[in-house]
């Protein structure tokens, strides 16, 4: 699927993932892709950050109800039914600071803490976490 045309599917859920996504409340699903002009594709976290940036400016989503929310980042082929879960972000947002545990096929790693405003949406919070941490992410 590496050479196929693809798009990301970013699914945000309210609550802490404990192995069963049906226990979580879906906040939103974002589908799309961001490709650089005349260059290699962006790494998945950078592409996710860029896609979230575009969507955060245009669409309103609710803030998380509690301290935890979960983000699934998948890649799906436009040409066929291939669907691949790339990673999960377990986001903790409390008292104006947010961080995420990034779970993928690579070893888990935690992002640096970032500040957020009490009325920020889940989408804005995860975008801020990624924007501040994407440079240090494993590829």
CSV table of N, CA and C in Angstrom, one decimal:
chain,number,residue,atom,x,y,z
A,1,UNK,N,0.8,-1.2,0.0
A,1,UNK,CA,0.0,0.0,0.0
A,1,UNK,C,0.9,1.3,0.0
A,2,UNK,N,2.2,1.1,0.2
A,2,UNK,CA,3.1,2.3,0.2
A,2,UNK,C,3.0,3.1,-1.0
A,3,UNK,N,2.8,2.5,-2.2
A,3,UNK,CA,2.8,3.3,-3.4
A,3,UNK,C,1.4,3.7,-3.9
A,4,UNK,N,0.4,3.1,-3.2
A,4,UNK,CA,-1.0,3.4,-3.6
A,4,UNK,C,-1.4,4.8,-3.1
A,5,UNK,N,-2.3,5.4,-3.8
A,5,UNK,CA,-2.9,6.7,-3.4
A,5,UNK,C,-3.6,6.4,-2.1
A,6,UNK,N,-3.4,7.3,-1.1
A,6,UNK,CA,-4.0,7.0,0.2
A,6,UNK,C,-4.5,8.3,0.8
A,7,UNK,N,-5.3,8.1,1.9
A,7,UNK,CA,-5.7,9.2,2.7
A,7,UNK,C,-5.7,8.7,4.1
A,8,UNK,N,-5.5,9.7,5.0
A,8,UNK,CA,-5.5,9.4,6.5
A,8,UNK,C,-7.0,9.4,6.9
A,9,UNK,N,-7.3,8.6,7.9
A,9,UNK,CA,-8.5,8.7,8.7
A,9,UNK,C,-8.1,8.9,10.1
A,10,UNK,N,-8.5,10.0,10.7
A,10,UNK,CA,-8.2,10.4,12.0
A,10,UNK,C,-9.5,10.4,12.8
A,11,UNK,N,-9.6,9.5,13.8
A,11,UNK,CA,-10.8,9.3,14.6
A,11,UNK,C,-10.6,9.7,16.0
A,12,UNK,N,-11.3,10.7,16.5
A,12,UNK,CA,-11.2,11.2,17.9
A,12,UNK,C,-12.3,10.6,18.7
A,13,UNK,N,-12.0,10.1,19.9
A,13,UNK,CA,-13.0,9.5,20.8
A,13,UNK,C,-12.8,10.1,22.1
A,14,UNK,N,-13.9,10.4,22.8
A,14,UNK,CA,-13.9,10.9,24.2
A,14,UNK,C,-13.7,9.7,25.1
A,15,UNK,N,-12.7,9.8,26.0
A,15,UNK,CA,-12.5,8.7,27.0
A,15,UNK,C,-11.2,8.0,26.8
A,16,UNK,N,-10.8,7.3,27.8
A,16,UNK,CA,-9.5,6.5,27.7
A,16,UNK,C,-9.8,5.1,27.1
A,17,UNK,N,-8.9,4.8,26.1
A,17,UNK,CA,-9.0,3.5,25.5
A,17,UNK,C,-8.5,2.4,26.4
A,18,UNK,N,-9.4,1.4,26.6
A,18,UNK,CA,-9.0,0.2,27.5
A,18,UNK,C,-9.1,-1.1,26.7
A,19,UNK,N,-9.1,-1.0,25.4
A,19,UNK,CA,-9.1,-2.2,24.6
A,19,UNK,C,-10.4,-2.4,23.8
A,20,UNK,N,-11.4,-1.6,24.0
A,20,UNK,CA,-12.7,-1.7,23.3
A,20,UNK,C,-13.2,-0.4,22.9
A,21,UNK,N,-13.1,-0.1,21.6
A,21,UNK,CA,-13.4,1.3,21.1
A,21,UNK,C,-14.9,1.5,21.3
A,22,UNK,N,-15.7,0.4,21.3
A,22,UNK,CA,-17.2,0.6,21.5
A,22,UNK,C,-17.6,1.3,22.8
A,23,UNK,N,-16.7,1.3,23.8
A,23,UNK,CA,-17.0,1.9,25.0
A,23,UNK,C,-16.7,3.4,25.0
A,24,UNK,N,-16.2,3.9,23.9
A,24,UNK,CA,-15.9,5.3,23.8
A,24,UNK,C,-16.9,6.1,23.0
A,25,UNK,N,-17.0,7.3,23.2
A,25,UNK,CA,-18.0,8.2,22.4
A,25,UNK,C,-17.2,8.9,21.3
A,26,UNK,N,-17.6,8.7,20.1
A,26,UNK,CA,-16.9,9.3,19.0
A,26,UNK,C,-17.1,10.8,18.9
A,27,UNK,N,-16.0,11.6,18.8
A,27,UNK,CA,-16.1,13.0,18.7
A,27,UNK,C,-16.2,13.5,17.3
A,28,UNK,N,-15.3,12.9,16.5
A,28,UNK,CA,-15.3,13.3,15.0
A,28,UNK,C,-14.4,12.3,14.3
A,29,UNK,N,-14.6,12.3,13.0
A,29,UNK,CA,-13.7,11.6,12.1
A,29,UNK,C,-13.3,12.5,11.0
A,30,UNK,N,-12.0,12.6,10.7
A,30,UNK,CA,-11.4,13.4,9.6
A,30,UNK,C,-10.7,12.5,8.6
A,31,UNK,N,-11.1,12.7,7.4
A,31,UNK,CA,-10.4,12.0,6.3
A,31,UNK,C,-9.8,13.0,5.3
A,32,UNK,N,-8.6,12.6,4.9
A,32,UNK,CA,-7.9,13.5,3.9
A,32,UNK,C,-6.5,13.1,3.8
A,33,UNK,N,-5.8,13.9,3.0
A,33,UNK,CA,-4.3,13.7,2.8
A,33,UNK,C,-3.7,15.1,2.6
A,34,UNK,N,-2.4,15.2,2.9
A,34,UNK,CA,-1.6,16.3,2.7
A,34,UNK,C,-0.3,15.8,2.1
A,35,UNK,N,0.0,16.3,0.8
A,35,UNK,CA,1.2,15.8,0.2
A,35,UNK,C,2.0,17.1,-0.2
A,36,UNK,N,3.3,17.0,0.0
A,36,UNK,CA,4.2,18.1,-0.4
A,36,UNK,C,4.3,18.1,-1.9
A,37,UNK,N,4.5,19.3,-2.5
A,37,UNK,CA,4.7,19.4,-3.9
A,37,UNK,C,6.1,18.9,-4.3
A,38,UNK,N,6.2,18.0,-5.2
A,38,UNK,CA,7.4,17.5,-5.8
A,38,UNK,C,8.4,17.1,-4.7
A,39,UNK,N,7.9,16.3,-3.7
A,39,UNK,CA,8.8,15.7,-2.7
A,39,UNK,C,8.3,14.4,-2.2
A,40,UNK,N,9.0,13.8,-1.3
A,40,UNK,CA,8.5,12.6,-0.6
A,40,UNK,C,7.3,12.9,0.2
A,41,UNK,N,6.5,11.9,0.5
A,41,UNK,CA,5.4,12.0,1.4
A,41,UNK,C,5.8,12.4,2.8
A,42,UNK,N,5.0,13.1,3.5
A,42,UNK,CA,5.2,13.4,4.9
A,42,UNK,C,5.2,12.1,5.7
A,43,UNK,N,6.0,12.1,6.8
A,43,UNK,CA,5.8,11.0,7.8
A,43,UNK,C,4.4,11.1,8.4
A,44,UNK,N,3.8,9.9,8.8
A,44,UNK,CA,2.4,9.9,9.3
A,44,UNK,C,2.0,11.0,10.3
A,45,UNK,N,2.9,11.2,11.3
A,45,UNK,CA,2.5,12.2,12.3
A,45,UNK,C,2.6,13.6,11.8
A,46,UNK,N,3.5,13.9,10.9
A,46,UNK,CA,3.5,15.2,10.3
A,46,UNK,C,2.3,15.5,9.4
A,47,UNK,N,2.0,14.4,8.6
A,47,UNK,CA,0.8,14.6,7.7
A,47,UNK,C,-0.4,14.8,8.6
A,48,UNK,N,-0.5,14.0,9.7
A,48,UNK,CA,-1.7,14.1,10.6
A,48,UNK,C,-1.7,15.6,11.2
A,49,UNK,N,-0.6,16.1,11.6
A,49,UNK,CA,-0.6,17.4,12.2
A,49,UNK,C,-1.0,18.5,11.1
A,50,UNK,N,-0.6,18.3,9.9
A,50,UNK,CA,-0.9,19.3,8.9
A,50,UNK,C,-2.4,19.2,8.5
A,51,UNK,N,-2.9,18.0,8.5
A,51,UNK,CA,-4.4,17.8,8.2
A,51,UNK,C,-5.2,18.4,9.3
A,52,UNK,N,-4.8,18.1,10.6
A,52,UNK,CA,-5.5,18.7,11.7
A,52,UNK,C,-5.5,20.2,11.7
A,53,UNK,N,-4.4,20.8,11.3
A,53,UNK,CA,-4.3,22.2,11.3
A,53,UNK,C,-5.3,22.8,10.3
A,54,UNK,N,-5.4,22.2,9.2
A,54,UNK,CA,-6.4,22.7,8.2
A,54,UNK,C,-7.8,22.5,8.7
A,55,UNK,N,-8.1,21.4,9.4
A,55,UNK,CA,-9.5,21.2,9.9
A,55,UNK,C,-9.8,22.0,11.1
A,56,UNK,N,-8.8,22.2,12.0
A,56,UNK,CA,-9.1,23.0,13.2
A,56,UNK,C,-9.5,24.4,12.9
A,57,UNK,N,-9.0,24.9,11.8
A,57,UNK,CA,-9.4,26.3,11.4
A,57,UNK,C,-10.8,26.4,10.8
A,58,UNK,N,-11.3,25.3,10.3
A,58,UNK,CA,-12.6,25.3,9.6
A,58,UNK,C,-13.7,24.7,10.4
A,59,UNK,N,-13.5,23.7,11.2
A,59,UNK,CA,-14.5,22.9,11.8
A,59,UNK,C,-14.5,23.0,13.4
A,60,UNK,N,-15.6,23.1,14.0
A,60,UNK,CA,-15.7,23.1,15.4
A,60,UNK,C,-16.0,21.7,15.9
A,61,UNK,N,-15.3,21.3,16.9
A,61,UNK,CA,-15.6,20.0,17.6
A,61,UNK,C,-15.7,20.3,19.1
A,62,UNK,N,-16.4,19.5,19.9
A,62,UNK,CA,-16.5,19.8,21.3
A,62,UNK,C,-15.2,19.5,22.0
A,63,UNK,N,-15.0,20.2,23.2
A,63,UNK,CA,-13.9,19.8,24.0
A,63,UNK,C,-14.1,18.4,24.6
A,64,UNK,N,-13.1,17.8,25.1
A,64,UNK,CA,-13.3,16.4,25.7
A,64,UNK,C,-14.1,16.6,27.0
A,65,UNK,N,-14.8,15.6,27.4
A,65,UNK,CA,-15.6,15.6,28.6
A,65,UNK,C,-14.8,15.4,29.8
A,66,UNK,N,-13.7,14.7,29.7
A,66,UNK,CA,-12.9,14.4,30.9
A,66,UNK,C,-11.5,14.7,30.6
A,67,UNK,N,-10.6,14.1,31.3
A,67,UNK,CA,-9.1,14.3,31.2
A,67,UNK,C,-8.5,13.5,30.0
A,68,UNK,N,-9.2,12.4,29.6
A,68,UNK,CA,-8.6,11.5,28.6
A,68,UNK,C,-9.5,11.5,27.3
A,69,UNK,N,-8.8,11.5,26.2
A,69,UNK,CA,-9.4,11.2,24.9
A,69,UNK,C,-8.4,10.4,24.0
A,70,UNK,N,-9.0,9.7,23.0
A,70,UNK,CA,-8.2,8.8,22.2
A,70,UNK,C,-8.3,9.2,20.8
A,71,UNK,N,-7.1,9.1,20.1
A,71,UNK,CA,-7.1,9.4,18.6
A,71,UNK,C,-6.5,8.2,17.9
A,72,UNK,N,-7.2,7.6,16.9
A,72,UNK,CA,-6.8,6.6,16.1
A,72,UNK,C,-6.4,7.2,14.7
A,73,UNK,N,-5.2,6.9,14.3
A,73,UNK,CA,-4.7,7.4,13.0
A,73,UNK,C,-4.5,6.2,12.1
A,74,UNK,N,-5.3,6.1,11.0
A,74,UNK,CA,-5.2,5.0,10.1
A,74,UNK,C,-4.9,5.6,8.7
A,75,UNK,N,-4.4,4.7,7.8
A,75,UNK,CA,-4.2,5.0,6.4
A,75,UNK,C,-5.1,4.1,5.6
A,76,UNK,N,-5.8,4.6,4.7
A,76,UNK,CA,-6.6,3.8,3.8
A,76,UNK,C,-6.3,4.1,2.4
A,77,UNK,N,-6.4,3.1,1.6
A,77,UNK,CA,-6.1,3.2,0.1
A,77,UNK,C,-7.4,3.8,-0.5
A,78,UNK,N,-7.2,4.7,-1.4
A,78,UNK,CA,-8.3,5.2,-2.2
A,78,UNK,C,-8.7,4.2,-3.3
A,79,UNK,N,-7.8,3.4,-3.8
A,79,UNK,CA,-8.1,2.5,-4.9
A,79,UNK,C,-8.8,1.2,-4.5
A,80,UNK,N,-8.6,0.8,-3.3
A,80,UNK,CA,-9.2,-0.5,-2.9
A,80,UNK,C,-9.6,-0.4,-1.4
A,81,UNK,N,-9.8,-1.5,-0.8
A,81,UNK,CA,-10.3,-1.6,0.6
A,81,UNK,C,-9.2,-1.7,1.7
A,82,UNK,N,-8.0,-1.5,1.3
A,82,UNK,CA,-6.9,-1.7,2.3
A,82,UNK,C,-7.0,-0.6,3.3
A,83,UNK,N,-6.9,-1.0,4.6
A,83,UNK,CA,-7.0,-0.1,5.7
A,83,UNK,C,-6.0,-0.5,6.8
A,84,UNK,N,-5.1,0.4,7.2
A,84,UNK,CA,-4.1,0.1,8.1
A,84,UNK,C,-4.0,1.1,9.3
A,85,UNK,N,-4.2,0.5,10.5
A,85,UNK,CA,-4.0,1.4,11.7
A,85,UNK,C,-2.6,1.7,11.9
A,86,UNK,N,-2.2,3.0,11.8
A,86,UNK,CA,-0.8,3.4,12.0
A,86,UNK,C,-0.4,3.6,13.4
A,87,UNK,N,-1.3,4.3,14.2
A,87,UNK,CA,-1.0,4.5,15.6
A,87,UNK,C,-2.2,5.0,16.3
A,88,UNK,N,-2.0,5.0,17.6
A,88,UNK,CA,-3.1,5.5,18.5
A,88,UNK,C,-2.4,6.5,19.5
A,89,UNK,N,-3.1,7.6,19.7
A,89,UNK,CA,-2.6,8.6,20.6
A,89,UNK,C,-3.6,8.6,21.9
A,90,UNK,N,-3.0,8.3,23.0
A,90,UNK,CA,-3.8,8.4,24.3
A,90,UNK,C,-3.5,9.7,24.9
A,91,UNK,N,-4.4,10.6,24.8
A,91,UNK,CA,-4.2,12.0,25.2
A,91,UNK,C,-4.7,12.2,26.6
A,92,UNK,N,-3.9,12.9,27.4
A,92,UNK,CA,-4.2,13.3,28.7
A,92,UNK,C,-4.2,14.8,28.8
A,93,UNK,N,-5.4,15.4,29.0
A,93,UNK,CA,-5.4,16.9,29.1
A,93,UNK,C,-6.1,17.3,30.4
A,94,UNK,N,-5.3,18.0,31.2
A,94,UNK,CA,-5.8,18.4,32.6
A,94,UNK,C,-5.2,19.7,33.0
A,95,UNK,N,-6.0,20.6,33.6
A,95,UNK,CA,-5.6,21.9,34.1
A,95,UNK,C,-4.7,22.6,33.1
A,96,UNK,N,-5.1,22.7,31.9
A,96,UNK,CA,-4.4,23.5,30.9
A,96,UNK,C,-3.1,22.9,30.3
A,97,UNK,N,-2.8,21.7,30.6
A,97,UNK,CA,-1.6,21.0,30.0
A,97,UNK,C,-2.1,19.7,29.4
A,98,UNK,N,-1.5,19.4,28.3
A,98,UNK,CA,-1.8,18.1,27.6
A,98,UNK,C,-0.6,17.4,27.1
A,99,UNK,N,-0.7,16.1,27.1
A,99,UNK,CA,0.4,15.2,26.6
A,99,UNK,C,-0.2,14.0,26.0
A,100,UNK,N,0.5,13.2,25.3
A,100,UNK,CA,0.0,12.0,24.6
A,100,UNK,C,1.0,10.9,24.7
A,101,UNK,N,0.5,9.7,24.8
A,101,UNK,CA,1.3,8.5,24.7
A,101,UNK,C,1.0,8.0,23.2
A,102,UNK,N,2.1,7.9,22.5
A,102,UNK,CA,2.0,7.5,21.1
A,102,UNK,C,2.2,6.0,21.0
A,103,UNK,N,1.2,5.2,20.6
A,103,UNK,CA,1.3,3.7,20.5
A,103,UNK,C,1.2,3.3,19.1
A,104,UNK,N,2.3,2.6,18.6
A,104,UNK,CA,2.3,2.1,17.3
A,104,UNK,C,3.2,0.9,17.2
A,105,UNK,N,3.6,0.5,16.1
A,105,UNK,CA,4.5,-0.7,16.0
A,105,UNK,C,5.9,-0.4,16.5
A,106,UNK,N,6.2,0.8,16.6
A,106,UNK,CA,7.5,1.2,17.3
A,106,UNK,C,7.3,1.3,18.8
A,107,UNK,N,8.4,1.4,19.5
A,107,UNK,CA,8.2,1.5,21.0
A,107,UNK,C,7.3,2.7,21.3
A,108,UNK,N,6.5,2.6,22.3
A,108,UNK,CA,5.7,3.7,22.8
A,108,UNK,C,6.6,4.9,23.2
A,109,UNK,N,6.1,6.1,23.0
A,109,UNK,CA,6.8,7.2,23.5
A,109,UNK,C,5.8,8.3,23.9
A,110,UNK,N,6.2,9.2,24.8
A,110,UNK,CA,5.3,10.2,25.3
A,110,UNK,C,5.8,11.6,24.8
A,111,UNK,N,4.8,12.4,24.4
A,111,UNK,CA,5.1,13.7,23.9
A,111,UNK,C,5.4,14.6,25.1
A,112,UNK,N,6.0,15.7,24.7
A,112,UNK,CA,6.2,16.8,25.7
A,112,UNK,C,4.8,17.4,26.1
A,113,UNK,N,4.7,18.0,27.2
A,113,UNK,CA,3.5,18.7,27.6
A,113,UNK,C,3.4,20.0,26.8
A,114,UNK,N,2.1,20.3,26.5
A,114,UNK,CA,1.8,21.6,25.9
A,114,UNK,C,0.7,22.3,26.6
A,115,UNK,N,0.6,23.6,26.5
A,115,UNK,CA,-0.5,24.3,27.1
A,115,UNK,C,-1.7,24.3,26.2
A,116,UNK,N,-2.9,24.4,26.8
A,116,UNK,CA,-4.2,24.6,26.1
A,116,UNK,C,-5.1,25.4,26.9
A,117,UNK,N,-6.1,26.0,26.2
A,117,UNK,CA,-7.1,26.8,26.9
A,117,UNK,C,-8.3,25.9,27.3
A,118,UNK,N,-9.0,26.3,28.4
A,118,UNK,CA,-10.1,25.4,28.8
A,118,UNK,C,-11.2,25.2,27.8
A,119,UNK,N,-11.4,26.1,26.9
A,119,UNK,CA,-12.5,26.0,25.9
A,119,UNK,C,-12.0,25.4,24.6
A,120,UNK,N,-10.7,24.9,24.5
A,120,UNK,CA,-10.2,24.3,23.3
A,120,UNK,C,-10.9,23.0,23.0
A,121,UNK,N,-11.1,22.7,21.8
A,121,UNK,CA,-11.7,21.5,21.3
A,121,UNK,C,-10.7,20.3,21.4
A,122,UNK,N,-11.2,19.1,21.4
A,122,UNK,CA,-10.3,18.0,21.3
A,122,UNK,C,-9.4,18.0,20.1
A,123,UNK,N,-9.9,18.4,19.0
A,123,UNK,CA,-9.1,18.6,17.8
A,123,UNK,C,-8.0,19.6,17.9
A,124,UNK,N,-8.3,20.7,18.5
A,124,UNK,CA,-7.3,21.8,18.7
A,124,UNK,C,-6.2,21.3,19.7
A,125,UNK,N,-6.6,20.6,20.7
A,125,UNK,CA,-5.6,20.1,21.7
A,125,UNK,C,-4.7,19.1,21.1
A,126,UNK,N,-5.2,18.1,20.3
A,126,UNK,CA,-4.3,17.1,19.7
A,126,UNK,C,-3.4,17.8,18.6
A,127,UNK,N,-4.0,18.7,17.9
A,127,UNK,CA,-3.1,19.5,16.9
A,127,UNK,C,-2.0,20.1,17.7
A,128,UNK,N,-2.3,20.8,18.8
A,128,UNK,CA,-1.2,21.5,19.5
A,128,UNK,C,-0.1,20.5,20.0
A,129,UNK,N,-0.6,19.4,20.5
A,129,UNK,CA,0.3,18.4,21.0
A,129,UNK,C,1.3,17.9,19.8
A,130,UNK,N,0.7,17.6,18.7
A,130,UNK,CA,1.5,17.2,17.5
A,130,UNK,C,2.4,18.2,17.0
A,131,UNK,N,1.8,19.4,16.9
A,131,UNK,CA,2.6,20.5,16.3
A,131,UNK,C,3.9,20.8,17.1
A,132,UNK,N,3.8,20.7,18.5
A,132,UNK,CA,4.9,20.9,19.3
A,132,UNK,C,5.9,19.7,19.4
A,133,UNK,N,5.4,18.6,19.0
A,133,UNK,CA,6.3,17.3,19.2
A,133,UNK,C,6.6,16.6,17.9
A,134,UNK,N,6.1,17.0,16.8
A,134,UNK,CA,6.3,16.2,15.6
A,134,UNK,C,7.7,16.1,15.1
A,135,UNK,N,8.5,17.1,15.4
A,135,UNK,CA,9.9,17.1,15.0
A,135,UNK,C,10.8,16.1,15.7
A,136,UNK,N,10.4,15.7,16.9
A,136,UNK,CA,11.1,14.7,17.6
A,136,UNK,C,10.6,13.3,17.5
A,137,UNK,N,9.5,13.1,16.7
A,137,UNK,CA,8.9,11.8,16.6
A,137,UNK,C,9.7,10.8,15.8
A,138,UNK,N,9.7,9.6,16.3
A,138,UNK,CA,10.4,8.5,15.5
A,138,UNK,C,9.8,8.4,14.1
A,139,UNK,N,10.5,8.1,13.1
A,139,UNK,CA,9.9,7.9,11.8
A,139,UNK,C,9.7,6.5,11.5
